[in-house]
Amino acid sequence: MWFYRLLLHLYPAWFRAEYAEEMSSVFVSRTARDGWAVAWFGAFQDLLITAPLVHLDALGQDLRWTARVLRQSPGFTATAVLVIALGTGASTAAFTLLDYVLVRPLPFANPSRLVQVNELVHTQQGPARNLASPPNFVDWLTTSKSFAFMGAYIAAPISVNLSGHNDPQRLETTLIQANVFRALGVTATAGRTFSVDDDAVGGPNIAILSHGLALALFGSAPAAVGKTVDLDNVAHAIVGVMPPGFAFPRRDVAIWRPLRFTPGLMGSRNNHILYGLALLRPGVSIREAQADMDVIGSNLQKSYPKENAQTGIEVLPLRDVLAPGSRTLIYAVFAAALCLLLIACTNLANLLFARALTRRSEIAVRIAIGAARERLIRLFLTESFALTILGGTVGFLMAIAIAPSMAVLVPTGLPLGATPEVDWRVFSFAAAITLATSMVFGVGPAFRSSRDADINALRSRGSGATGMDRIRAALVVVEITGTVVLLVAAGLLLKALWHVQAIDPGFHTEGVLTLRTALPSPKFDPPEVRSEFYTRVLQGTRALPGVSSAAYISYHPMEQFSGRTAVAPPGYTGALQNLPRGVRHFVTPGFFEALGIPLRGRDFNETDSRTSPPVVIVSESLARQLWPGQDAIGRIVQADGTRTIVGVAKQIAVRSLEGATDSQIYYPAEQMTMPSYYWPKDLMIHTGDPMALASAVRQIIREVDPQQAVSDLKTLEDLVGAQTAPRRTQLGVLGAFAAMAFFLAAVGIYGLLSFDVASRTQEVGVRMALGAMPGDILTMFLQRGLKLGVAGVVVAGPVAYAAARSMSSLLFGVQPSDPMVYATAAALATAMTVAGSLWPSLRAARVDPATSVRSG
Amino acid sequence: MDSTSLLPLPPVTFHVLLALADEDRHGYAIIQDVAVRTAGEIKLNAGTLYRSIQRMLEQGLIVETRERPSPEEDDKRRRYYRISKFGQDVARAEARRMTQLVKFARESGFAGGRA
């Protein structure tokens, strides 16, 4: 018999409570009449079938009841669903980004064994990642034992002109060794990738196209294989097309060509241009590979002390090749989203609490007529569950909808496509947080309401329940805290943006048109051919009405790709690493005038030719570093040969606004000593209305060389403005989260106080009957709201500071403790509290004592 | 509620309604009544019966009654059920529905008796 009773536990508790006694007595009667064998056989069969059915019956009833209740209060339902959708949608979207960029394995065959191998230069500021020179790389390759494959590729994108297919266009390419493809474990979708034979110097000109480019040029991947493309006027045979989505080393690369170590490339250990990509041998850890390379690095230091001083080798998981700022940003976005989710959830809990309170009478009636408490809890849980499922679904759809727009937050420097994919991982995350929300924030109200809903509720009709009040108030404090933290984060980012925008780049940005004519090699290899091109284009441009000056430079300001060179005083023999460095530019005469950069000494002019004495212009900071307190003009420096300084230019922000501290060194274009990478390609024109000139300048270039592609036509103002674009995006994302949090918290306060006022109408009536003025009542409720606001702000202080410190790499010098930002956030939170409290408080002040006391 | 809204009734529900048609009964009495009525063909088990009873209470087909038999016949653990007015209406509607079905079956020659 006891066993039968035990088996009855398969039924829900409320069912057992109701029928267990009778079922047992039926079972006893059955055993007596039919014998125990028949009775047990029947009982087992019966239990196994009906127990699940009873559970299902209850669920069905609960769902029907929930649907009815939710339909009856559409306002509540819509608010709750919206609140949950905001929270889950934002965090799912943020998770998608985080997972895509930082967590999920890279889309290659053996992602955990893929490493980047680069140089690590130990400077006074700490270790700095550096590119490797081809001779150093070849030594790595021949002496290392840790890698199954290691190949080199050129790190900076190389722009080429693609002609012969409609208008000439400019495309990003990279040079890459066959072993990189083998390490990545990728194959071509049509044709082939490179073989080791393709790395040999003197091989035919071949190229691999991206899937997108093959489609655009030839209609399909297989159609492209065997055709040719003209890159910088040199025909390249297409040997393969990569699959869609393949991105390496960056997602903007559309063409891969073989990297061949020509004698020229192998000539110098100072030519830092490449990264190594390697696949660890099976069973070799990163640490073992690092130890292997450490030995090689120190041997190279000994063998080539001048070039490799203080230079080690770093083995880095490919997944970790990401600037710390990008990483912090993604964590910040995710944290902000979780913060928003927390606020949304507390709001939901508060909504459910408030609702449970208004239904206390109904619950008490149900209990009085015999509903089991367990059954009531189930009802409440079903309700919060249904709400979170609805909200979670809406949120998940929202996340799918906004995922493509998050492409702006995916760093371009990773071997990843632009659009984060929403897949089962993301779906699982969304489902998990939705369930967690439902459990954590639905269970509390369910238990509380069923416990509080005793028979007393029938009599007291809603007053009291101070324990629940406290919980609800605490939840509102949590909301305000979260809001203040988000406001502080957004405020600090805003201030950092202002700081960056306020940076004086050192040149005038207004009225400057810039465009790029990247001259192809070998057509422009002869210096006189280049000179003629520059001269004719500049002469034509300067003759245009409204143009005050024009010049060419190797890379326009705000371009990341101009390299830095060590600058030495005469006779220096020490290590290159200890020398000051300048960002290297080759310019035509008139550059300083075109950009309005103050210059002491003289500008380059027509007398600075290939045969005249080599000259150079340095920036103030470089002059100061070399000869502190003395005039640099007329002095000799070693910088790509021995040169005389003829001018000192004001410091300008070159590679980026935020990197304004880089020094500069300018060479005359005519005395060009560097490969085509440094050839002047960016035309800068100072005029009144830059964009009005565009077509006239294009026409001039077409007349000079009809095959020359023109690209990147922009105003300098836009280029400088684009510098702050990532910051504006960051601010936009965090600002949107803060705004949503602000709104949700205001709704939370409003909801709490509205409910307060409604449940204390009677008390307010009594107070007024006893002489309280409407003003006193207003103050009473406003004070309650303000207390919560102040509590939230106080709790938020340290939390916000901790958050701000962790994102200090994004703050560009703004202190994580910036008092203005905290004061503003606190003021906003207080204003929000007052705004949320005002309407309910006014309603309380308008209570008619006679009616309210009678109605109680 | 409309008496046809629950049709067709599950067989167990209909049998319980039939068992309660003439007198209030407790659970085991219902099982016995059904067994006798069907000549032992349907022997309800406890789970099946009480799942039905629970649903029928929710649907308002039956009610629990407080009237109890004389103390010497009573077992305190037992609960007695009575068919409601609504339950009677539903049982009648179900009977009509089945009669109609049988009539159709006869007309088609699937069942014996007069067409």
Coordinates of C-alpha atoms in Angstrom, one line a residue, chain A residues 4 11 14-15 17-19 21-23 25-26 29-30 33-34 39 42-43 45-46 50 53-54 57 61 375, chain B residues 26-28 31-32 35 43-51 53-55 57-58 64 75 77-81:
Chain A
Y4 CA 1.0 2.8 -4.2
Y11 CA 0.7 13.3 -9.9
W14 CA -2.5 19.7 -5.7
F15 CA -4.1 16.6 -7.4
A17 CA -3.9 16.6 -2.0
E18 CA -7.4 16.4 -3.5
Y19 CA -7.7 12.7 -4.5
E21 CA -7.0 9.4 -0.1
E22 CA -9.8 8.3 -2.3
M23 CA -7.6 6.8 -4.9
S25 CA -9.2 3.5 -0.9
V26 CA -10.3 2.6 -4.4
S29 CA -11.3 -2.1 -2.7
R30 CA -9.9 -3.2 -6.1
R33 CA -12.2 -7.8 -5.2
D34 CA -9.9 -8.7 -8.1
A39 CA -5.2 -4.5 -9.2
G42 CA -4.3 -2.0 -13.7
A43 CA -2.8 0.6 -11.3
Q45 CA -1.0 1.1 -16.5
D46 CA -3.3 3.7 -15.1
T50 CA -3.0 9.4 -16.5
L53 CA -2.2 13.7 -18.7
V54 CA -3.1 15.4 -15.4
D57 CA -4.6 19.2 -18.2
Q61 CA -5.9 25.2 -17.9
R375 CA -1.8 25.5 -8.0
Chain B
H26 CA -18.5 8.3 -4.4
G27 CA -15.6 7.4 -6.6
Y28 CA -15.5 3.6 -6.0
I31 CA -16.3 2.5 -10.9
Q32 CA -18.7 -0.3 -9.8
A35 CA -18.6 -2.0 -14.5
K43 CA -13.2 -1.2 -15.4
L44 CA -12.1 2.3 -14.6
N45 CA -8.9 2.7 -12.8
A46 CA -8.4 5.3 -10.0
G47 CA -6.2 7.7 -12.0
T48 CA -8.5 7.7 -15.0
L49 CA -11.6 8.3 -12.9
Y50 CA -10.2 11.1 -10.8
R51 CA -8.6 12.9 -13.7
I53 CA -13.7 13.9 -12.0
Q54 CA -11.3 16.8 -11.6
R55 CA -12.0 18.0 -15.2
L57 CA -15.7 19.7 -11.6
E58 CA -13.8 22.4 -13.4
E64 CA -19.1 17.7 -4.8
D75 CA -16.4 6.4 5.2
R77 CA -12.4 9.6 3.4
R78 CA -15.0 9.4 0.7
R79 CA -16.2 12.3 -1.4
Y80 CA -19.6 12.2 -3.0
Y81 CA -20.4 13.7 -6.4

